[in-house]
């Protein structure tokens, strides 16, 4: 019975409440102590092997996770999932670890891991985005380039977009009829090549395209013939401008709905929508830039790469795969046809022909002479003095006369090796190259009234003086496109001058008199072809300290020359370079195949790529020494170096002009400094610390005979894995088939 006596020790209600609280606490402790019941796993194939999104070399393997019963139907191989990575399972509970993305590679009955498995956290999407053939290809590419499977998959898979994924892709269209040969009749084996593709054969060819505007239509007809045979087709070109030309040719030939174009400029949603149409089999023809080399074309029948010597075909992300090599691997694995095409022939393509792996697809000499422009050479500047206007434009007299005559009938293309104004400068007195005082980078002049600026760190150098003779006047080392346009504008004051380069690329120009100043790869197309083309500063391309300097110069020249009208229609090409050099002679004869074969023979004698396989390792001297110490090379590997290399300084915005000092802010800084450090000197009066010198790097080259490149890649990857696992300082950078070996 309850009492209201204040002397009592507490009411009955209070005692009952206390007892209830104690019972509740005991119940909670009992629940916490009780071992949680494990979640039910899938009855069939309860283990998922997942590729996690961690591109670390020492984590280049699959990780096992249990498949909860609720996800058994949707957690299929090839779908995106979310998993906890780095978590530990203690007494049936997961501790630590965060959620990361992954892709299920396969489902198996049991795991090779002895401990308990963490379950899949969820399925991001039931869409199968990574089929087994693509996983096998990615693994082969990673092994070839000493990379990780996760890095290659990251290149291959576009970013997911839920809205695009929810949309249907439609039904595939019926196969088209075989196209007529069209411009392929200019090649002796052209019609037969299309017939092979339409019949389901898989020829491997190195196609040297004739000059002129017909190559997009020729690619479109090869793809259409493959579609007519019931298989898919994939073409990879260097840039978006080329994609647009092939896209237009395919639309004109096949109509809409049979192909897609994949470029980085589409935006994530539209790019993923088109990629899904390919992945689902709705569309079986793809033209795109570099990333399209992994497009999941169903029943691939043709893999084609255009202009394989263009450096944009080498991916910028590790492990740096090249389109030509990836498509060759795809063609061999999927029993598809393979074509390397271009106006020029790379040494790698010539090796494919010489080894018998591919056959040439060329035109005869009569067809070449009928399609090519007249090529004239100027090897020196002696005739600059023959004409006042020619001297003002820095053009040899022959080039000036050709441009003047051609401007009466159409536009004239002027190719300049580099963009900018004065892209390389030197001291006018002693000819010493002008260098940045901060990072030793080359100084450039961005415009006629601009200030000298470093080409590496972008810092201005308004008070530059030569470190050799003390002079303060500069001279041009290499003239850029803007300076060339300025000079030609003065020489031809009545003619419009337009520029095309990285900042603004022109796609087409009208068939009207105009001077078009363009850097290599940015040349616009004239509908009827250019009346003439001038290739300036050939020495700047030919004298680069690069094994491929001559090959690259010839490729750029041929690409520009192919935009000029044939000689029979008055088209003329002038190249300003020494006429006796081999690349210039190959241009005059229009013989890229002969040049590539001669280069291949020379490289075979010197054991240089592509006859041999080569890798580079770059990093700080201490890192290079440690890497070589742990590296276990196979037999017969040549170690060349290490040698010092110039570090690549990151491009940072130039420093802005200092604002007007605020005396109150200076007083606050001084008081804060005295309070913290006991230093009474005003911080604004302290001399600035000298800029730190860029770190010194070294590079070592490793060379092995052909056919054993996988051994070298495996050894390099094992050494890198060991250093990362032990958290070694001074990281090094590995690249298989480096493009610049000097």
Coordinates of N, CA and C in Angstrom, one line a residue, residues 282-462:
X282 N 21.7 -3.4 -79.7 CA 20.8 -2.6 -80.6 C 21.6 -2.0 -81.8
X283 N 22.7 -1.5 -81.5 CA 23.6 -1.0 -82.5 C 24.9 -1.8 -82.6
X284 N 25.3 -2.1 -83.8 CA 26.5 -3.0 -84.0 C 27.6 -2.3 -84.8
X285 N 27.5 -1.0 -84.9 CA 28.6 -0.3 -85.6 C 29.0 0.9 -84.8
X286 N 30.2 1.1 -84.5 CA 30.7 2.2 -83.6 C 31.9 2.9 -84.3
X287 N 31.9 4.2 -84.3 CA 33.0 5.0 -84.6 C 33.3 6.0 -83.5
X288 N 34.5 6.1 -83.0 CA 34.8 6.9 -81.9 C 36.3 7.2 -81.7
X289 N 36.6 7.9 -80.7 CA 38.0 8.2 -80.4 C 38.5 7.2 -79.4
X290 N 39.7 7.4 -78.8 CA 40.5 6.4 -78.1 C 39.7 5.5 -77.2
X291 N 38.9 6.0 -76.4 CA 38.2 5.1 -75.4 C 37.3 4.1 -76.1
X292 N 36.9 4.4 -77.3 CA 36.0 3.5 -78.0 C 36.6 2.1 -78.4
X293 N 38.0 2.0 -78.1 CA 38.6 0.8 -78.5 C 38.1 -0.4 -77.6
X294 N 37.5 -0.1 -76.5 CA 36.9 -1.1 -75.6 C 35.3 -1.2 -75.8
X295 N 34.8 -0.5 -76.8 CA 33.3 -0.6 -77.0 C 32.9 -2.0 -77.1
X296 N 31.8 -2.4 -76.4 CA 31.4 -3.9 -76.4 C 30.6 -4.2 -77.6
X297 N 31.1 -4.2 -78.8 CA 30.4 -4.5 -80.0 C 30.1 -6.0 -80.0
X298 N 28.8 -6.3 -80.2 CA 28.4 -7.7 -80.3 C 28.9 -8.4 -81.6
X299 N 29.5 -9.5 -81.5 CA 30.0 -10.3 -82.6 C 30.9 -9.4 -83.5
X300 N 31.9 -8.9 -82.9 CA 32.8 -8.0 -83.6 C 33.4 -8.7 -84.9
X301 N 33.2 -8.0 -86.0 CA 33.7 -8.6 -87.3 C 34.8 -7.7 -87.9
X302 N 35.0 -6.5 -87.5 CA 36.0 -5.6 -88.1 C 36.5 -4.6 -87.0
X303 N 37.8 -4.6 -86.8 CA 38.4 -3.6 -85.9 C 39.3 -2.8 -86.7
X304 N 39.1 -1.5 -86.8 CA 39.8 -0.6 -87.7 C 40.4 0.6 -86.9
X305 N 41.6 0.9 -87.1 CA 42.2 2.1 -86.5 C 42.7 3.0 -87.6
X306 N 42.4 4.2 -87.6 CA 42.8 5.2 -88.6 C 43.9 6.1 -88.1
X307 N 45.0 6.3 -88.9 CA 46.1 7.2 -88.5 C 46.7 6.7 -87.2
X308 N 47.2 5.5 -87.1 CA 47.7 4.9 -85.9 C 48.9 5.6 -85.4
X309 N 49.6 6.4 -86.2 CA 50.8 7.1 -85.7 C 50.4 8.3 -84.9
X310 N 49.2 8.8 -84.8 CA 48.8 9.9 -84.1 C 49.0 9.6 -82.6
X311 N 49.6 10.6 -81.8 CA 49.9 10.3 -80.4 C 48.6 10.3 -79.6
X312 N 47.5 10.8 -80.1 CA 46.2 10.7 -79.3 C 45.7 9.3 -79.2
X313 N 46.2 8.3 -79.9 CA 45.8 6.9 -79.8 C 46.4 6.2 -78.6
X314 N 47.4 6.8 -78.0 CA 48.0 6.3 -76.7 C 47.2 6.9 -75.5
X315 N 46.6 6.0 -74.7 CA 45.8 6.5 -73.6 C 46.7 7.3 -72.6
X316 N 46.2 8.3 -72.0 CA 46.9 9.2 -71.1 C 46.9 8.6 -69.6
X317 N 46.1 7.6 -69.4 CA 46.0 7.0 -68.0 C 46.7 5.6 -68.0
X318 N 47.3 5.3 -66.8 CA 48.0 4.0 -66.7 C 47.0 2.9 -66.9
X319 N 47.4 1.9 -67.6 CA 48.8 1.6 -68.0 C 49.2 2.0 -69.4
X320 N 48.5 3.1 -70.0 CA 48.8 3.7 -71.2 C 48.7 2.8 -72.5
X321 N 47.6 2.1 -72.6 CA 47.4 1.2 -73.8 C 47.3 2.0 -75.1
X322 N 47.7 1.4 -76.2 CA 47.6 2.0 -77.5 C 46.5 1.3 -78.3
X323 N 45.8 2.2 -79.0 CA 44.6 1.7 -79.7 C 45.0 0.6 -80.7
X324 N 46.1 0.8 -81.4 CA 46.5 -0.2 -82.4 C 46.7 -1.6 -81.8
X325 N 47.4 -1.6 -80.7 CA 47.7 -2.9 -80.0 C 46.5 -3.5 -79.4
X326 N 45.6 -2.7 -78.8 CA 44.4 -3.3 -78.2 C 43.5 -3.8 -79.3
X327 N 43.3 -3.1 -80.4 CA 42.4 -3.6 -81.5 C 43.0 -4.9 -82.1
X328 N 44.3 -5.0 -82.2 CA 44.9 -6.2 -82.8 C 44.7 -7.4 -81.8
X329 N 44.7 -7.1 -80.5 CA 44.4 -8.2 -79.6 C 43.0 -8.6 -79.6
X330 N 42.1 -7.6 -79.8 CA 40.7 -7.9 -79.9 C 40.4 -8.7 -81.1
X331 N 41.0 -8.3 -82.3 CA 40.7 -9.0 -83.5 C 41.2 -10.5 -83.4
X332 N 42.4 -10.7 -82.8 CA 42.9 -12.1 -82.7 C 42.0 -12.9 -81.8
X333 N 41.5 -12.3 -80.7 CA 40.7 -13.0 -79.7 C 39.3 -13.3 -80.2
X334 N 38.7 -12.4 -80.9 CA 37.3 -12.5 -81.4 C 37.2 -12.9 -82.8
X335 N 38.4 -13.3 -83.5 CA 38.4 -13.8 -84.8 C 37.7 -12.8 -85.8
X336 N 38.1 -11.5 -85.6 CA 37.6 -10.4 -86.4 C 38.7 -10.0 -87.4
X337 N 38.2 -9.2 -88.5 CA 39.1 -8.6 -89.4 C 39.8 -7.4 -88.7
X338 N 41.0 -7.1 -89.2 CA 41.8 -6.0 -88.5 C 42.4 -5.1 -89.6
X339 N 42.2 -3.8 -89.5 CA 42.8 -2.9 -90.5 C 43.5 -1.7 -89.8
X340 N 44.7 -1.5 -90.2 CA 45.4 -0.3 -89.8 C 45.4 0.6 -91.1
X341 N 44.8 1.8 -91.0 CA 44.7 2.7 -92.2 C 45.3 4.1 -91.9
X342 N 45.7 4.7 -93.0 CA 46.2 6.1 -92.8 C 46.9 6.5 -94.1
X343 N 47.1 7.8 -94.3 CA 47.9 8.3 -95.4 C 49.4 7.9 -95.3
X344 N 49.8 7.8 -94.0 CA 51.2 7.4 -93.8 C 51.2 6.0 -93.2
X345 N 52.3 5.4 -93.3 CA 52.5 4.0 -92.7 C 53.5 4.0 -91.6
X346 N 53.1 3.6 -90.4 CA 54.0 3.6 -89.3 C 54.9 2.4 -89.4
X347 N 56.0 2.5 -88.6 CA 57.0 1.4 -88.6 C 56.3 0.1 -88.0
X348 N 55.4 0.3 -87.0 CA 54.8 -0.9 -86.5 C 53.9 -1.5 -87.5
X349 N 53.2 -0.7 -88.3 CA 52.3 -1.3 -89.3 C 53.2 -2.0 -90.4
X350 N 54.3 -1.5 -90.7 CA 55.2 -2.1 -91.7 C 55.7 -3.4 -91.1
X351 N 55.9 -3.5 -89.8 CA 56.4 -4.8 -89.3 C 55.3 -5.8 -89.3
X352 N 54.0 -5.4 -89.2 CA 52.9 -6.4 -89.4 C 52.9 -7.0 -90.8
X353 N 53.2 -6.2 -91.8 CA 53.3 -6.7 -93.1 C 54.5 -7.6 -93.3
X354 N 55.6 -7.1 -92.8 CA 56.9 -7.9 -93.1 C 56.8 -9.2 -92.4
X355 N 56.2 -9.3 -91.2 CA 56.1 -10.6 -90.5 C 55.1 -11.5 -91.1
X356 N 54.2 -11.0 -92.0 CA 53.2 -11.9 -92.6 C 51.9 -11.9 -91.8
X357 N 51.8 -11.2 -90.7 CA 50.6 -11.2 -89.9 C 49.5 -10.4 -90.6
X358 N 49.9 -9.4 -91.4 CA 48.9 -8.6 -92.2 C 49.4 -8.5 -93.6
X359 N 48.5 -8.1 -94.5 CA 48.9 -7.9 -95.9 C 48.7 -6.5 -96.3
X360 N 49.4 -6.0 -97.3 CA 49.2 -4.6 -97.7 C 47.9 -4.4 -98.5
X361 N 47.4 -3.2 -98.3 CA 46.2 -2.8 -99.1 C 46.5 -1.4 -99.7
X362 N 47.2 -1.4 -100.9 CA 47.7 -0.2 -101.5 C 47.1 0.0 -102.9
X363 N 47.3 1.2 -103.3 CA 46.9 1.6 -104.7 C 48.2 1.5 -105.6
X364 N 48.0 1.4 -106.9 CA 49.2 1.3 -107.8 C 49.7 2.8 -108.0
X365 N 50.9 2.9 -108.6 CA 51.5 4.2 -108.7 C 50.8 5.1 -109.6
X366 N 50.1 4.6 -110.6 CA 49.3 5.5 -111.5 C 48.2 6.2 -110.7
X367 N 47.5 5.4 -109.8 CA 46.4 6.0 -109.0 C 47.0 7.0 -108.0
X368 N 48.2 6.8 -107.4 CA 48.8 7.7 -106.5 C 49.2 9.0 -107.2
X369 N 49.7 8.9 -108.4 CA 50.1 10.1 -109.1 C 48.9 10.9 -109.5
X370 N 47.8 10.3 -109.8 CA 46.5 11.0 -110.2 C 45.9 11.7 -109.0
X371 N 46.1 11.2 -107.8 CA 45.4 11.7 -106.6 C 46.3 12.7 -105.9
X372 N 47.6 12.7 -106.0 CA 48.5 13.5 -105.1 C 48.7 14.8 -105.8
X373 N 49.0 15.8 -104.9 CA 49.4 17.2 -105.5 C 50.8 17.2 -105.9
X374 N 51.2 18.2 -106.6 CA 52.6 18.4 -107.0 C 53.3 18.9 -105.8
X375 N 54.5 18.2 -105.5 CA 55.3 18.5 -104.3 C 56.5 19.2 -104.7
X376 N 56.8 20.4 -104.2 CA 58.0 21.1 -104.4 C 58.7 21.4 -103.1
X377 N 60.0 21.4 -103.1 CA 60.8 21.6 -101.9 C 61.7 22.8 -102.0
X378 N 61.9 23.4 -100.8 CA 62.8 24.5 -100.6 C 63.7 24.2 -99.4
X379 N 65.0 24.1 -99.7 CA 65.9 23.6 -98.7 C 66.6 24.6 -97.9
X380 N 66.6 25.9 -98.3 CA 67.4 26.9 -97.6 C 66.7 28.3 -97.8
X381 N 67.2 29.3 -97.1 CA 66.6 30.6 -97.1 C 67.3 31.6 -98.0
X382 N 68.1 31.0 -99.0 CA 68.9 31.9 -99.8 C 68.1 32.9 -100.7
X383 N 66.9 32.4 -101.1 CA 66.1 33.2 -102.0 C 65.1 34.1 -101.2
X384 N 65.3 34.3 -99.9 CA 64.5 35.3 -99.2 C 64.8 36.7 -99.7
X385 N 66.0 36.9 -100.2 CA 66.4 38.2 -100.6 C 65.9 38.5 -102.0
X386 N 65.3 37.6 -102.7 CA 64.9 37.8 -104.1 C 63.6 38.7 -104.2
X387 N 62.9 38.8 -103.1 CA 61.6 39.5 -103.2 C 61.3 40.2 -101.8
X388 N 60.9 41.5 -101.9 CA 60.7 42.2 -100.7 C 59.6 41.7 -99.9
X389 N 58.5 41.3 -100.5 CA 57.3 40.7 -99.8 C 57.6 39.4 -99.2
X390 N 58.4 38.6 -99.9 CA 58.8 37.3 -99.4 C 59.7 37.5 -98.1
X391 N 60.6 38.5 -98.1 CA 61.4 38.7 -97.0 C 60.5 39.1 -95.8
X392 N 59.5 40.0 -96.0 CA 58.6 40.4 -94.9 C 57.8 39.2 -94.3
X393 N 57.5 38.3 -95.1 CA 56.7 37.1 -94.7 C 57.5 36.0 -94.2
X394 N 58.8 36.1 -94.2 CA 59.7 35.0 -93.8 C 59.5 33.8 -94.6
X395 N 59.1 33.9 -95.9 CA 58.9 32.8 -96.8 C 59.9 32.8 -97.9
X396 N 60.4 31.6 -98.3 CA 61.2 31.5 -99.5 C 60.4 32.0 -100.7
X397 N 61.1 32.5 -101.7 CA 60.4 33.1 -102.9 C 59.4 32.1 -103.5
X398 N 59.8 30.8 -103.6 CA 59.0 29.8 -104.2 C 57.7 29.6 -103.5
X399 N 57.7 29.6 -102.2 CA 56.5 29.4 -101.4 C 55.6 30.6 -101.5
X400 N 56.2 31.8 -101.6 CA 55.4 33.0 -101.7 C 54.7 33.0 -103.1
X401 N 55.4 32.7 -104.1 CA 54.8 32.7 -105.5 C 53.7 31.6 -105.6
X402 N 53.9 30.4 -105.0 CA 52.9 29.4 -105.1 C 51.6 29.9 -104.3
X403 N 51.8 30.5 -103.1 CA 50.7 31.0 -102.4 C 49.9 32.1 -103.1
X404 N 50.7 33.0 -103.7 CA 50.0 34.1 -104.5 C 49.2 33.6 -105.6
X405 N 49.8 32.7 -106.4 CA 49.0 32.1 -107.5 C 47.8 31.3 -107.1
X406 N 48.0 30.5 -106.0 CA 46.9 29.6 -105.6 C 45.7 30.4 -105.0
X407 N 46.0 31.6 -104.4 CA 44.9 32.4 -103.8 C 44.0 32.9 -104.9
X408 N 44.3 32.8 -106.1 CA 43.4 33.3 -107.2 C 42.2 32.3 -107.4
X409 N 42.4 31.0 -106.9 CA 41.5 29.9 -107.2 C 40.9 29.3 -106.0
X410 N 41.4 29.6 -104.8 CA 40.9 28.9 -103.6 C 41.7 29.2 -102.4
X411 N 41.4 28.5 -101.3 CA 42.2 28.7 -100.0 C 43.5 28.1 -100.1
X412 N 44.4 28.6 -99.2 CA 45.8 28.1 -99.1 C 46.0 27.7 -97.7
X413 N 46.5 26.5 -97.5 CA 46.8 26.0 -96.1 C 48.2 26.2 -95.8
X414 N 48.5 26.7 -94.6 CA 49.9 26.9 -94.1 C 50.0 26.1 -92.8
X415 N 50.8 25.1 -92.8 CA 51.0 24.3 -91.6 C 52.2 24.8 -90.8
X416 N 52.0 25.1 -89.6 CA 53.1 25.5 -88.7 C 53.3 24.5 -87.6
X417 N 54.5 24.0 -87.3 CA 54.6 22.9 -86.3 C 54.1 23.2 -84.9
X418 N 54.1 24.5 -84.5 CA 53.7 24.8 -83.1 C 52.7 26.0 -83.1
X419 N 51.9 26.0 -82.1 CA 51.0 27.1 -81.8 C 51.7 28.2 -81.1
X420 N 51.0 29.3 -80.9 CA 51.6 30.4 -80.2 C 52.2 31.5 -81.0
X421 N 53.0 32.3 -80.4 CA 53.6 33.4 -81.2 C 55.1 33.1 -81.4
X422 N 56.0 33.4 -80.4 CA 57.3 32.9 -80.4 C 57.4 31.8 -79.4
X423 N 57.4 30.5 -79.8 CA 57.3 29.4 -78.9 C 58.6 29.0 -78.4
X424 N 59.7 29.5 -79.0 CA 61.1 29.2 -78.4 C 61.9 30.5 -78.7
X425 N 62.6 31.0 -77.7 CA 63.3 32.2 -77.8 C 64.8 31.9 -77.3
X426 N 65.7 32.8 -77.8 CA 67.1 32.7 -77.4 C 67.6 34.1 -77.3
X427 N 68.8 34.2 -76.8 CA 69.5 35.5 -76.7 C 69.9 36.0 -78.1
X428 N 69.6 37.2 -78.3 CA 70.0 37.8 -79.7 C 71.5 37.9 -79.8
X429 N 72.2 38.1 -78.7 CA 73.7 38.3 -78.8 C 74.5 37.0 -78.9
X430 N 74.2 36.0 -78.1 CA 75.0 34.8 -78.0 C 74.2 33.5 -78.4
X431 N 72.9 33.7 -78.8 CA 72.1 32.5 -79.2 C 71.9 31.5 -78.1
X432 N 72.1 31.8 -76.9 CA 71.8 30.9 -75.8 C 70.3 30.8 -75.6
X433 N 69.7 29.6 -75.5 CA 68.3 29.5 -75.3 C 67.8 30.3 -74.0
X434 N 66.8 31.0 -74.1 CA 66.2 31.7 -72.9 C 65.5 30.8 -72.0
X435 N 66.0 30.8 -70.7 CA 65.4 29.8 -69.7 C 64.8 30.5 -68.5
X436 N 63.9 29.9 -67.9 CA 63.2 30.4 -66.7 C 64.2 30.3 -65.5
X437 N 64.2 31.4 -64.7 CA 65.1 31.4 -63.6 C 64.6 30.5 -62.5
X438 N 63.3 30.2 -62.5 CA 62.7 29.4 -61.4 C 62.8 27.9 -61.7
X439 N 62.5 27.4 -62.9 CA 62.4 26.0 -63.2 C 63.3 25.6 -64.4
X440 N 64.0 26.5 -65.0 CA 64.8 26.3 -66.2 C 64.0 25.9 -67.4
X441 N 62.7 26.1 -67.4 CA 61.9 25.8 -68.6 C 62.2 26.8 -69.7
X442 N 61.8 26.5 -70.9 CA 62.0 27.5 -72.1 C 61.0 28.6 -72.0
X443 N 61.5 29.8 -72.3 CA 60.7 31.0 -72.3 C 60.0 31.2 -73.6
X444 N 58.7 31.6 -73.6 CA 58.0 31.9 -74.8 C 57.4 33.3 -74.8
X445 N 57.1 33.8 -76.0 CA 56.5 35.1 -76.1 C 55.1 34.9 -76.6
X446 N 54.0 35.0 -75.7 CA 52.7 34.6 -76.1 C 52.1 35.5 -77.2
X447 N 52.5 36.8 -77.3 CA 52.0 37.7 -78.3 C 53.0 38.8 -78.6
X448 N 52.7 39.6 -79.6 CA 53.6 40.6 -80.0 C 53.9 41.7 -78.9
X449 N 52.9 42.0 -78.1 CA 53.0 42.9 -77.0 C 53.0 42.3 -75.7
X450 N 53.3 41.0 -75.6 CA 53.2 40.3 -74.3 C 54.5 40.3 -73.6
X451 N 54.6 39.5 -72.5 CA 55.8 39.4 -71.7 C 56.3 38.0 -71.8
X452 N 57.6 37.8 -71.8 CA 58.2 36.5 -71.8 C 57.6 35.6 -70.6
X453 N 57.2 34.4 -71.0 CA 56.5 33.5 -70.0 C 57.1 32.1 -70.1
X454 N 57.3 31.5 -69.0 CA 57.9 30.1 -69.0 C 56.9 29.2 -69.6
X455 N 57.3 28.3 -70.4 CA 56.5 27.3 -71.0 C 56.2 26.1 -70.1
X456 N 56.9 26.0 -69.0 CA 56.6 24.9 -68.0 C 55.8 25.4 -66.8
X457 N 56.3 26.4 -66.1 CA 55.6 26.8 -64.9 C 54.7 28.1 -65.1
X458 N 54.7 28.7 -66.3 CA 53.9 29.8 -66.7 C 54.2 31.1 -66.0
X459 N 55.3 31.2 -65.3 CA 55.7 32.4 -64.6 C 56.2 33.4 -65.6
X460 N 55.9 34.7 -65.4 CA 56.4 35.7 -66.3 C 57.8 36.0 -66.0
X461 N 58.6 36.5 -67.0 CA 60.0 36.9 -66.8 C 60.2 38.3 -67.5
X462 N 59.6 39.3 -66.9 CA 59.7 40.6 -67.6 C 61.1 41.2 -67.5

